[in-house]
mmCIF file with all atom_site columns, C-alpha atoms in Angstrom:
data_model
loop_
_atom_site.group_PDB
_atom_site.id
_atom_site.type_symbol
_atom_site.label_atom_id
_atom_site.label_alt_id
_atom_site.label_comp_id
_atom_site.label_asym_id
_atom_site.label_entity_id
_atom_site.label_seq_id
_atom_site.pdbx_PDB_ins_code
_atom_site.Cartn_x
_atom_site.Cartn_y
_atom_site.Cartn_z
_atom_site.occupancy
_atom_site.B_iso_or_equiv
_atom_site.pdbx_formal_charge
_atom_site.auth_seq_id
_atom_site.auth_comp_id
_atom_site.auth_asym_id
_atom_site.auth_atom_id
_atom_site.pdbx_PDB_model_num
ATOM 1   C CA . MET A 1 1   ? -23.402 -5.302  22.272 1.00 94.00 ? 1   MET A CA 1
ATOM 2   C CA . LEU A 1 2   ? -24.113 -4.203  19.024 1.00 96.00 ? 2   LEU A CA 1
ATOM 3   C CA . SER A 1 3   ? -26.065 -6.558  16.436 1.00 95.00 ? 3   SER A CA 1
ATOM 4   C CA . LEU A 1 4   ? -27.928 -6.364  13.687 1.00 96.00 ? 4   LEU A CA 1
ATOM 5   C CA . ASN A 1 5   ? -30.290 -9.136  12.741 1.00 96.00 ? 5   ASN A CA 1
ATOM 6   C CA . ASN A 1 6   ? -31.045 -10.698 9.058  1.00 96.00 ? 6   ASN A CA 1
ATOM 7   C CA . ILE A 1 7   ? -30.275 -7.008  7.826  1.00 97.00 ? 7   ILE A CA 1
ATOM 8   C CA . THR A 1 8   ? -31.130 -6.199  3.703  1.00 97.00 ? 8   THR A CA 1
ATOM 9   C CA . LYS A 1 9   ? -30.326 -2.957  1.654  1.00 97.00 ? 9   LYS A CA 1
ATOM 10  C CA . LYS A 1 10  ? -31.782 -2.291  -1.307 1.00 96.00 ? 10  LYS A CA 1
ATOM 11  C CA . TYR A 1 11  ? -30.925 0.558   -4.074 1.00 93.00 ? 11  TYR A CA 1
ATOM 12  C CA . GLY A 1 12  ? -33.329 -0.271  -7.622 1.00 92.00 ? 12  GLY A CA 1
ATOM 13  C CA . LYS A 1 13  ? -33.663 -3.877  -8.484 1.00 92.00 ? 13  LYS A CA 1
ATOM 14  C CA . GLN A 1 14  ? -29.977 -3.910  -6.423 1.00 93.00 ? 14  GLN A CA 1
ATOM 15  C CA . THR A 1 15  ? -29.311 -5.587  -3.159 1.00 95.00 ? 15  THR A CA 1
ATOM 16  C CA . VAL A 1 16  ? -26.481 -4.171  -1.640 1.00 96.00 ? 16  VAL A CA 1
ATOM 17  C CA . LEU A 1 17  ? -26.961 -6.220  1.858  1.00 96.00 ? 17  LEU A CA 1
ATOM 18  C CA . ASP A 1 18  ? -28.897 -9.203  1.863  1.00 95.00 ? 18  ASP A CA 1
ATOM 19  C CA . SER A 1 19  ? -29.910 -10.836 4.821  1.00 95.00 ? 19  SER A CA 1
ATOM 20  C CA . LEU A 1 20  ? -26.360 -9.944  6.673  1.00 96.00 ? 20  LEU A CA 1
ATOM 21  C CA . SER A 1 21  ? -26.531 -10.431 10.519 1.00 97.00 ? 21  SER A CA 1
ATOM 22  C CA . ILE A 1 22  ? -23.403 -9.621  12.647 1.00 96.00 ? 22  ILE A CA 1
ATOM 23  C CA . SER A 1 23  ? -22.555 -8.550  16.161 1.00 96.00 ? 23  SER A CA 1
ATOM 24  C CA . PHE A 1 24  ? -19.111 -6.565  17.669 1.00 97.00 ? 24  PHE A CA 1
ATOM 25  C CA . GLU A 1 25  ? -18.429 -6.497  21.215 1.00 95.00 ? 25  GLU A CA 1
ATOM 26  C CA . PRO A 1 26  ? -17.062 -3.692  23.185 1.00 94.00 ? 26  PRO A CA 1
ATOM 27  C CA . GLY A 1 27  ? -13.561 -4.104  23.516 1.00 94.00 ? 27  GLY A CA 1
ATOM 28  C CA . GLU A 1 28  ? -13.168 -4.827  19.761 1.00 96.00 ? 28  GLU A CA 1
ATOM 29  C CA . PHE A 1 29  ? -11.806 -3.413  16.932 1.00 96.00 ? 29  PHE A CA 1
ATOM 30  C CA . VAL A 1 30  ? -12.920 -5.082  13.507 1.00 97.00 ? 30  VAL A CA 1
ATOM 31  C CA . MET A 1 31  ? -11.573 -4.441  10.114 1.00 96.00 ? 31  MET A CA 1
ATOM 32  C CA . ILE A 1 32  ? -14.060 -4.728  7.359  1.00 96.00 ? 32  ILE A CA 1
ATOM 33  C CA . LEU A 1 33  ? -12.523 -5.956  4.237  1.00 94.00 ? 33  LEU A CA 1
ATOM 34  C CA . GLY A 1 34  ? -14.409 -6.113  0.112  1.00 92.00 ? 34  GLY A CA 1
ATOM 35  C CA . PRO A 1 35  ? -14.133 -5.255  -2.798 1.00 90.00 ? 35  PRO A CA 1
ATOM 36  C CA . ASN A 1 36  ? -15.716 -2.098  -4.005 1.00 88.00 ? 36  ASN A CA 1
ATOM 37  C CA . GLY A 1 37  ? -19.081 -2.168  -4.428 1.00 87.00 ? 37  GLY A CA 1
ATOM 38  C CA . SER A 1 38  ? -19.704 -5.300  -1.648 1.00 91.00 ? 38  SER A CA 1
ATOM 39  C CA . GLY A 1 39  ? -21.784 -3.712  1.070  1.00 93.00 ? 39  GLY A CA 1
ATOM 40  C CA . LYS A 1 40  ? -18.910 -1.667  3.852  1.00 94.00 ? 40  LYS A CA 1
ATOM 41  C CA . SER A 1 41  ? -19.966 1.001   3.477  1.00 94.00 ? 41  SER A CA 1
ATOM 42  C CA . THR A 1 42  ? -23.998 0.821   3.515  1.00 96.00 ? 42  THR A CA 1
ATOM 43  C CA . LEU A 1 43  ? -23.102 -1.828  6.992  1.00 96.00 ? 43  LEU A CA 1
ATOM 44  C CA . LEU A 1 44  ? -21.070 0.910   8.180  1.00 96.00 ? 44  LEU A CA 1
ATOM 45  C CA . SER A 1 45  ? -24.406 4.094   7.747  1.00 95.00 ? 45  SER A CA 1
ATOM 46  C CA . ILE A 1 46  ? -27.106 1.360   9.454  1.00 95.00 ? 46  ILE A CA 1
ATOM 47  C CA . ILE A 1 47  ? -24.658 0.294   12.631 1.00 95.00 ? 47  ILE A CA 1
ATOM 48  C CA . ALA A 1 48  ? -24.666 4.002   12.484 1.00 93.00 ? 48  ALA A CA 1
ATOM 49  C CA . SER A 1 49  ? -28.117 5.427   12.127 1.00 92.00 ? 49  SER A CA 1
ATOM 50  C CA . ALA A 1 50  ? -27.268 7.669   9.022  1.00 92.00 ? 50  ALA A CA 1
ATOM 51  C CA . ILE A 1 51  ? -29.721 5.610   6.494  1.00 93.00 ? 51  ILE A CA 1
ATOM 52  C CA . LYS A 1 52  ? -32.639 3.028   7.396  1.00 94.00 ? 52  LYS A CA 1
ATOM 53  C CA . PRO A 1 53  ? -32.311 -1.064  6.509  1.00 95.00 ? 53  PRO A CA 1
ATOM 54  C CA . ASP A 1 54  ? -35.369 -1.761  4.231  1.00 96.00 ? 54  ASP A CA 1
ATOM 55  C CA . GLY A 1 55  ? -35.294 -4.780  6.583  1.00 96.00 ? 55  GLY A CA 1
ATOM 56  C CA . GLY A 1 56  ? -34.493 -6.369  9.680  1.00 95.00 ? 56  GLY A CA 1
ATOM 57  C CA . GLN A 1 57  ? -32.971 -5.143  13.171 1.00 94.00 ? 57  GLN A CA 1
ATOM 58  C CA . VAL A 1 58  ? -29.703 -3.111  14.377 1.00 94.00 ? 58  VAL A CA 1
ATOM 59  C CA . SER A 1 59  ? -29.683 -3.701  18.634 1.00 94.00 ? 59  SER A CA 1
ATOM 60  C CA . ILE A 1 60  ? -27.245 -1.228  20.257 1.00 94.00 ? 60  ILE A CA 1
ATOM 61  C CA . ASP A 1 61  ? -26.765 -2.601  24.111 1.00 92.00 ? 61  ASP A CA 1
ATOM 62  C CA . GLY A 1 62  ? -30.721 -4.291  24.074 1.00 88.00 ? 62  GLY A CA 1
ATOM 63  C CA . LYS A 1 63  ? -32.093 -0.540  22.182 1.00 85.00 ? 63  LYS A CA 1
ATOM 64  C CA . GLU A 1 64  ? -34.012 -0.756  18.940 1.00 84.00 ? 64  GLU A CA 1
ATOM 65  C CA . GLY A 1 65  ? -35.289 1.436   16.522 1.00 74.00 ? 65  GLY A CA 1
ATOM 66  C CA . GLY A 1 66  ? -34.943 5.265   17.255 1.00 71.00 ? 66  GLY A CA 1
ATOM 67  C CA . ALA A 1 67  ? -33.848 3.948   20.571 1.00 69.00 ? 67  ALA A CA 1
ATOM 68  C CA . ALA A 1 68  ? -30.639 2.967   19.021 1.00 75.00 ? 68  ALA A CA 1
ATOM 69  C CA . LYS A 1 69  ? -29.656 6.413   17.653 1.00 76.00 ? 69  LYS A CA 1
ATOM 70  C CA . GLY A 1 70  ? -26.758 8.494   19.280 1.00 82.00 ? 70  GLY A CA 1
ATOM 71  C CA . GLN A 1 71  ? -25.060 5.276   20.493 1.00 88.00 ? 71  GLN A CA 1
ATOM 72  C CA . VAL A 1 72  ? -22.506 5.278   17.416 1.00 94.00 ? 72  VAL A CA 1
ATOM 73  C CA . SER A 1 73  ? -19.539 7.323   16.841 1.00 95.00 ? 73  SER A CA 1
ATOM 74  C CA . TYR A 1 74  ? -19.596 7.853   13.136 1.00 95.00 ? 74  TYR A CA 1
ATOM 75  C CA . VAL A 1 75  ? -16.994 8.954   10.742 1.00 95.00 ? 75  VAL A CA 1
ATOM 76  C CA . PRO A 1 76  ? -17.885 8.734   7.057  1.00 94.00 ? 76  PRO A CA 1
ATOM 77  C CA . GLN A 1 77  ? -16.008 8.918   3.949  1.00 91.00 ? 77  GLN A CA 1
ATOM 78  C CA . ASP A 1 78  ? -17.137 11.545  2.727  1.00 90.00 ? 78  ASP A CA 1
ATOM 79  C CA . ILE A 1 79  ? -15.411 14.776  4.969  1.00 89.00 ? 79  ILE A CA 1
ATOM 80  C CA . VAL A 1 80  ? -18.485 16.653  5.916  1.00 88.00 ? 80  VAL A CA 1
ATOM 81  C CA . LEU A 1 81  ? -17.645 20.280  7.454  1.00 95.00 ? 81  LEU A CA 1
ATOM 82  C CA . PHE A 1 82  ? -18.544 23.975  7.203  1.00 95.00 ? 82  PHE A CA 1
ATOM 83  C CA . GLU A 1 83  ? -16.139 25.371  4.970  1.00 95.00 ? 83  GLU A CA 1
ATOM 84  C CA . GLU A 1 84  ? -16.668 28.991  6.448  1.00 96.00 ? 84  GLU A CA 1
ATOM 85  C CA . LEU A 1 85  ? -15.713 27.868  9.938  1.00 97.00 ? 85  LEU A CA 1
ATOM 86  C CA . ASN A 1 86  ? -12.066 27.276  11.331 1.00 97.00 ? 86  ASN A CA 1
ATOM 87  C CA . ALA A 1 87  ? -11.600 23.535  12.585 1.00 97.00 ? 87  ALA A CA 1
ATOM 88  C CA . VAL A 1 88  ? -12.851 24.677  16.338 1.00 97.00 ? 88  VAL A CA 1
ATOM 89  C CA . GLU A 1 89  ? -15.921 25.742  15.296 1.00 97.00 ? 89  GLU A CA 1
ATOM 90  C CA . ASN A 1 90  ? -16.610 23.026  13.257 1.00 96.00 ? 90  ASN A CA 1
ATOM 91  C CA . LEU A 1 91  ? -16.062 20.391  16.766 1.00 97.00 ? 91  LEU A CA 1
ATOM 92  C CA . TYR A 1 92  ? -18.058 22.800  18.983 1.00 96.00 ? 92  TYR A CA 1
ATOM 93  C CA . CYS A 1 93  ? -20.780 22.059  15.973 1.00 95.00 ? 93  CYS A CA 1
ATOM 94  C CA . TRP A 1 94  ? -20.734 18.294  16.528 1.00 94.00 ? 94  TRP A CA 1
ATOM 95  C CA . SER A 1 95  ? -21.026 18.279  19.676 1.00 94.00 ? 95  SER A CA 1
ATOM 96  C CA . ASP A 1 96  ? -24.029 17.792  21.693 1.00 91.00 ? 96  ASP A CA 1
ATOM 97  C CA . LYS A 1 97  ? -22.145 18.380  25.153 1.00 88.00 ? 97  LYS A CA 1
ATOM 98  C CA . ALA A 1 98  ? -21.469 21.279  27.234 1.00 89.00 ? 98  ALA A CA 1
ATOM 99  C CA . MET A 1 99  ? -18.944 24.389  26.362 1.00 90.00 ? 99  MET A CA 1
ATOM 100 C CA . GLY A 1 100 ? -16.386 22.924  28.534 1.00 91.00 ? 100 GLY A CA 1
ATOM 101 C CA . GLU A 1 101 ? -16.440 19.683  28.816 1.00 93.00 ? 101 GLU A CA 1
ATOM 102 C CA . THR A 1 102 ? -16.513 20.054  24.155 1.00 95.00 ? 102 THR A CA 1
ATOM 103 C CA . GLY A 1 103 ? -13.349 22.563  24.816 1.00 95.00 ? 103 GLY A CA 1
ATOM 104 C CA . ALA A 1 104 ? -11.536 19.397  27.201 1.00 95.00 ? 104 ALA A CA 1
ATOM 105 C CA . THR A 1 105 ? -12.713 16.953  24.666 1.00 96.00 ? 105 THR A CA 1
ATOM 106 C CA . ILE A 1 106 ? -10.753 18.991  21.676 1.00 97.00 ? 106 ILE A CA 1
ATOM 107 C CA . GLU A 1 107 ? -7.995  19.986  23.099 1.00 96.00 ? 107 GLU A CA 1
ATOM 108 C CA . SER A 1 108 ? -7.524  16.138  23.608 1.00 96.00 ? 108 SER A CA 1
ATOM 109 C CA . LEU A 1 109 ? -8.604  14.895  20.221 1.00 97.00 ? 109 LEU A CA 1
ATOM 110 C CA . SER A 1 110 ? -6.158  18.181  18.682 1.00 96.00 ? 110 SER A CA 1
ATOM 111 C CA . GLN A 1 111 ? -2.782  16.700  20.644 1.00 96.00 ? 111 GLN A CA 1
ATOM 112 C CA . GLU A 1 112 ? -3.743  13.108  19.592 1.00 96.00 ? 112 GLU A CA 1
ATOM 113 C CA . LEU A 1 113 ? -4.570  14.132  16.171 1.00 96.00 ? 113 LEU A CA 1
ATOM 114 C CA . GLY A 1 114 ? -1.469  16.581  15.916 1.00 96.00 ? 114 GLY A CA 1
ATOM 115 C CA . MET A 1 115 ? -3.610  19.280  14.807 1.00 96.00 ? 115 MET A CA 1
ATOM 116 C CA . LYS A 1 116 ? -2.443  22.032  17.390 1.00 95.00 ? 116 LYS A CA 1
ATOM 117 C CA . ASP A 1 117 ? -1.381  23.844  14.315 1.00 95.00 ? 117 ASP A CA 1
ATOM 118 C CA . PHE A 1 118 ? -4.208  24.284  12.480 1.00 96.00 ? 118 PHE A CA 1
ATOM 119 C CA . MET A 1 119 ? -6.718  24.409  14.650 1.00 97.00 ? 119 MET A CA 1
ATOM 120 C CA . LYS A 1 120 ? -7.752  28.099  14.473 1.00 96.00 ? 120 LYS A CA 1
ATOM 121 C CA . LYS A 1 121 ? -7.684  27.981  10.433 1.00 96.00 ? 121 LYS A CA 1
ATOM 122 C CA . ARG A 1 122 ? -10.780 28.104  7.771  1.00 97.00 ? 122 ARG A CA 1
ATOM 123 C CA . VAL A 1 123 ? -11.182 25.390  6.442  1.00 97.00 ? 123 VAL A CA 1
ATOM 124 C CA . SER A 1 124 ? -11.897 26.143  3.285  1.00 96.00 ? 124 SER A CA 1
ATOM 125 C CA . ARG A 1 125 ? -7.551  26.718  3.180  1.00 97.00 ? 125 ARG A CA 1
ATOM 126 C CA . LEU A 1 126 ? -6.682  23.287  5.029  1.00 96.00 ? 126 LEU A CA 1
ATOM 127 C CA . SER A 1 127 ? -4.823  20.638  3.335  1.00 95.00 ? 127 SER A CA 1
ATOM 128 C CA . GLY A 1 128 ? -6.954  17.507  2.474  1.00 93.00 ? 128 GLY A CA 1
ATOM 129 C CA . GLY A 1 129 ? -5.269  15.750  5.423  1.00 94.00 ? 129 GLY A CA 1
ATOM 130 C CA . GLN A 1 130 ? -5.332  17.881  7.742  1.00 95.00 ? 130 GLN A CA 1
ATOM 131 C CA . ARG A 1 131 ? -9.440  17.971  7.055  1.00 95.00 ? 131 ARG A CA 1
ATOM 132 C CA . ARG A 1 132 ? -9.036  14.606  7.285  1.00 95.00 ? 132 ARG A CA 1
ATOM 133 C CA . ARG A 1 133 ? -8.018  14.913  11.221 1.00 96.00 ? 133 ARG A CA 1
ATOM 134 C CA . VAL A 1 134 ? -10.690 17.516  11.598 1.00 97.00 ? 134 VAL A CA 1
ATOM 135 C CA . SER A 1 135 ? -13.597 15.412  10.439 1.00 96.00 ? 135 SER A CA 1
ATOM 136 C CA . ILE A 1 136 ? -12.428 12.651  12.253 1.00 96.00 ? 136 ILE A CA 1
ATOM 137 C CA . ALA A 1 137 ? -12.382 14.817  15.220 1.00 97.00 ? 137 ALA A CA 1
ATOM 138 C CA . ALA A 1 138 ? -15.852 15.471  14.886 1.00 96.00 ? 138 ALA A CA 1
ATOM 139 C CA . GLY A 1 139 ? -16.876 12.399  14.393 1.00 95.00 ? 139 GLY A CA 1
ATOM 140 C CA . LEU A 1 140 ? -15.116 10.921  17.878 1.00 96.00 ? 140 LEU A CA 1
ATOM 141 C CA . ILE A 1 141 ? -16.559 14.492  19.558 1.00 96.00 ? 141 ILE A CA 1
ATOM 142 C CA . ASN A 1 142 ? -19.356 12.633  21.056 1.00 93.00 ? 142 ASN A CA 1
ATOM 143 C CA . ASP A 1 143 ? -17.444 10.187  22.401 1.00 89.00 ? 143 ASP A CA 1
ATOM 144 C CA . ARG A 1 144 ? -19.532 6.623   22.513 1.00 93.00 ? 144 ARG A CA 1
ATOM 145 C CA . ARG A 1 145 ? -19.183 3.365   23.574 1.00 94.00 ? 145 ARG A CA 1
ATOM 146 C CA . TYR A 1 146 ? -18.619 1.903   19.435 1.00 96.00 ? 146 TYR A CA 1
ATOM 147 C CA . VAL A 1 147 ? -16.603 3.723   16.572 1.00 97.00 ? 147 VAL A CA 1
ATOM 148 C CA . VAL A 1 148 ? -17.216 3.410   12.592 1.00 97.00 ? 148 VAL A CA 1
ATOM 149 C CA . MET A 1 149 ? -15.007 5.162   10.438 1.00 96.00 ? 149 MET A CA 1
ATOM 150 C CA . ASP A 1 150 ? -15.111 4.390   6.561  1.00 95.00 ? 150 ASP A CA 1
ATOM 151 C CA . GLU A 1 151 ? -11.941 5.001   5.549  1.00 93.00 ? 151 GLU A CA 1
ATOM 152 C CA . PRO A 1 152 ? -10.220 6.189   8.111  1.00 93.00 ? 152 PRO A CA 1
ATOM 153 C CA . PHE A 1 153 ? -7.049  6.686   6.800  1.00 92.00 ? 153 PHE A CA 1
ATOM 154 C CA . ALA A 1 154 ? -7.517  7.813   3.179  1.00 89.00 ? 154 ALA A CA 1
ATOM 155 C CA . GLY A 1 155 ? -5.372  10.645  2.197  1.00 87.00 ? 155 GLY A CA 1
ATOM 156 C CA . ILE A 1 156 ? -3.802  11.312  5.194  1.00 90.00 ? 156 ILE A CA 1
ATOM 157 C CA . ASP A 1 157 ? 0.199   10.933  5.382  1.00 90.00 ? 157 ASP A CA 1
ATOM 158 C CA . ARG A 1 158 ? 2.547   8.378   7.297  1.00 90.00 ? 158 ARG A CA 1
ATOM 159 C CA . GLN A 1 159 ? 2.739   10.438  10.344 1.00 91.00 ? 159 GLN A CA 1
ATOM 160 C CA . GLY A 1 160 ? -1.283  11.378  10.530 1.00 91.00 ? 160 GLY A CA 1
ATOM 161 C CA . ALA A 1 161 ? -1.650  7.637   9.882  1.00 91.00 ? 161 ALA A CA 1
ATOM 162 C CA . ASP A 1 162 ? 0.872   6.447   13.053 1.00 93.00 ? 162 ASP A CA 1
ATOM 163 C CA . LEU A 1 163 ? -1.528  9.178   15.332 1.00 95.00 ? 163 LEU A CA 1
ATOM 164 C CA . LEU A 1 164 ? -4.665  7.620   14.926 1.00 94.00 ? 164 LEU A CA 1
ATOM 165 C CA . LEU A 1 165 ? -3.688  4.857   15.564 1.00 93.00 ? 165 LEU A CA 1
ATOM 166 C CA . GLY A 1 166 ? -2.639  5.107   18.220 1.00 94.00 ? 166 GLY A CA 1
ATOM 167 C CA . LEU A 1 167 ? -5.576  6.831   19.292 1.00 95.00 ? 167 LEU A CA 1
ATOM 168 C CA . LEU A 1 168 ? -7.871  3.698   18.563 1.00 94.00 ? 168 LEU A CA 1
ATOM 169 C CA . ASN A 1 169 ? -5.627  1.624   20.224 1.00 93.00 ? 169 ASN A CA 1
ATOM 170 C CA . ARG A 1 170 ? -6.360  4.141   23.134 1.00 95.00 ? 170 ARG A CA 1
ATOM 171 C CA . LEU A 1 171 ? -10.224 3.821   22.512 1.00 95.00 ? 171 LEU A CA 1
ATOM 172 C CA . LYS A 1 172 ? -10.269 0.040   22.129 1.00 94.00 ? 172 LYS A CA 1
ATOM 173 C CA . SER A 1 173 ? -7.851  0.171   25.877 1.00 94.00 ? 173 SER A CA 1
ATOM 174 C CA . GLU A 1 174 ? -10.962 2.291   26.720 1.00 95.00 ? 174 GLU A CA 1
ATOM 175 C CA . GLY A 1 175 ? -13.764 -0.719  26.346 1.00 95.00 ? 175 GLY A CA 1
ATOM 176 C CA . LYS A 1 176 ? -14.762 0.637   23.375 1.00 96.00 ? 176 LYS A CA 1
ATOM 177 C CA . CYS A 1 177 ? -15.629 -1.199  19.882 1.00 97.00 ? 177 CYS A CA 1
ATOM 178 C CA . VAL A 1 178 ? -14.308 0.596   16.943 1.00 97.00 ? 178 VAL A CA 1
ATOM 179 C CA . ILE A 1 179 ? -15.260 -0.897  13.621 1.00 97.00 ? 179 ILE A CA 1
ATOM 180 C CA . ILE A 1 180 ? -13.305 0.479   10.610 1.00 96.00 ? 180 ILE A CA 1
ATOM 181 C CA . CYS A 1 181 ? -13.516 0.247   7.179  1.00 93.00 ? 181 CYS A CA 1
ATOM 182 C CA . GLU A 1 182 ? -10.556 -0.666  4.752  1.00 85.00 ? 182 GLU A CA 1
ATOM 183 C CA . HIS A 1 183 ? -8.896  -1.019  1.965  1.00 77.00 ? 183 HIS A CA 1
ATOM 184 C CA . ASN A 1 184 ? -5.505  -1.243  2.499  1.00 74.00 ? 184 ASN A CA 1
ATOM 185 C CA . GLU A 1 185 ? -5.188  -4.634  4.611  1.00 78.00 ? 185 GLU A CA 1
ATOM 186 C CA . SER A 1 186 ? -1.138  -5.028  5.189  1.00 80.00 ? 186 SER A CA 1
ATOM 187 C CA . PHE A 1 187 ? -1.501  -2.010  7.134  1.00 81.00 ? 187 PHE A CA 1
ATOM 188 C CA . LEU A 1 188 ? -4.050  -2.648  9.986  1.00 88.00 ? 188 LEU A CA 1
ATOM 189 C CA . LYS A 1 189 ? -4.183  -6.914  9.501  1.00 86.00 ? 189 LYS A CA 1
ATOM 190 C CA . ASP A 1 190 ? -1.610  -7.130  12.945 1.00 88.00 ? 190 ASP A CA 1
ATOM 191 C CA . ARG A 1 191 ? -3.304  -4.163  14.673 1.00 90.00 ? 191 ARG A CA 1
ATOM 192 C CA . VAL A 1 192 ? -6.860  -5.305  14.661 1.00 94.00 ? 192 VAL A CA 1
ATOM 193 C CA . THR A 1 193 ? -8.416  -7.948  17.057 1.00 94.00 ? 193 THR A CA 1
ATOM 194 C CA . ARG A 1 194 ? -10.932 -9.093  14.277 1.00 95.00 ? 194 ARG A CA 1
ATOM 195 C CA . ILE A 1 195 ? -11.336 -9.248  10.066 1.00 96.00 ? 195 ILE A CA 1
ATOM 196 C CA . VAL A 1 196 ? -14.840 -9.712  9.159  1.00 96.00 ? 196 VAL A CA 1
ATOM 197 C CA . ARG A 1 197 ? -15.086 -9.332  4.927  1.00 95.00 ? 197 ARG A CA 1
ATOM 198 C CA . ILE A 1 198 ? -18.193 -9.224  3.314  1.00 95.00 ? 198 ILE A CA 1
ATOM 199 C CA . GLU A 1 199 ? -18.806 -9.934  -0.822 1.00 94.00 ? 199 GLU A CA 1
ATOM 200 C CA . ASN A 1 200 ? -22.213 -8.883  -2.705 1.00 92.00 ? 200 ASN A CA 1
ATOM 201 C CA . GLY A 1 201 ? -23.835 -8.185  0.484  1.00 93.00 ? 201 GLY A CA 1
ATOM 202 C CA . GLN A 1 202 ? -22.736 -11.320 2.384  1.00 94.00 ? 202 GLN A CA 1
ATOM 203 C CA . ILE A 1 203 ? -20.193 -12.042 4.804  1.00 95.00 ? 203 ILE A CA 1
ATOM 204 C CA . VAL A 1 204 ? -17.573 -14.787 3.601  1.00 94.00 ? 204 VAL A CA 1
ATOM 205 C CA . SER A 1 205 ? -15.586 -14.963 6.749  1.00 92.00 ? 205 SER A CA 1
ATOM 206 C CA . ASP A 1 206 ? -15.165 -14.264 9.826  1.00 92.00 ? 206 ASP A CA 1
ATOM 207 C CA . ASP A 1 207 ? -12.026 -13.962 11.783 1.00 88.00 ? 207 ASP A CA 1
ATOM 208 C CA . ASN A 1 208 ? -10.997 -13.568 15.350 1.00 74.00 ? 208 ASN A CA 1
#
């Protein structure tokens, strides 16, 4: 179980998350909704240990603090790739697996995300949608039990969106917990198992 207890985060005088508590279970497919500035991206960043909360505690399968780091696969909203490297080289850079295991995972992800035709191209020469797919693959390369993604469907065409949805369904079927921040509620509302709405740094509804 992934649990957040009384999480608070402030930027200057602005409280972005206000004593927020919530838990997620393996096998869930969760969509986080809320207006801009509601704290969605901050929440995901804290779950992934990309930023630290000012108060409260994150617990992942009974581990807290530094011991909980590295337990989450994280796909941020911003695309962070090495422009001078090709897609394959980028994925090797983000992997902490052995070379052989990484190669097998890259092969699988490239197939699932429809990336075969541009895996050997430099990132600087890829389209926005292609970069997004490589960024998603980079976030998933280490195959964690919990998967956190900030607007992964942004900039992807319908074919890419369908491929990504198939990949996410596969992760859920394997017992992983998938948590997505997404603006397009209509596209995912009938596909997720749970919808959590955030406003002003607090949870206003949690529908299973």
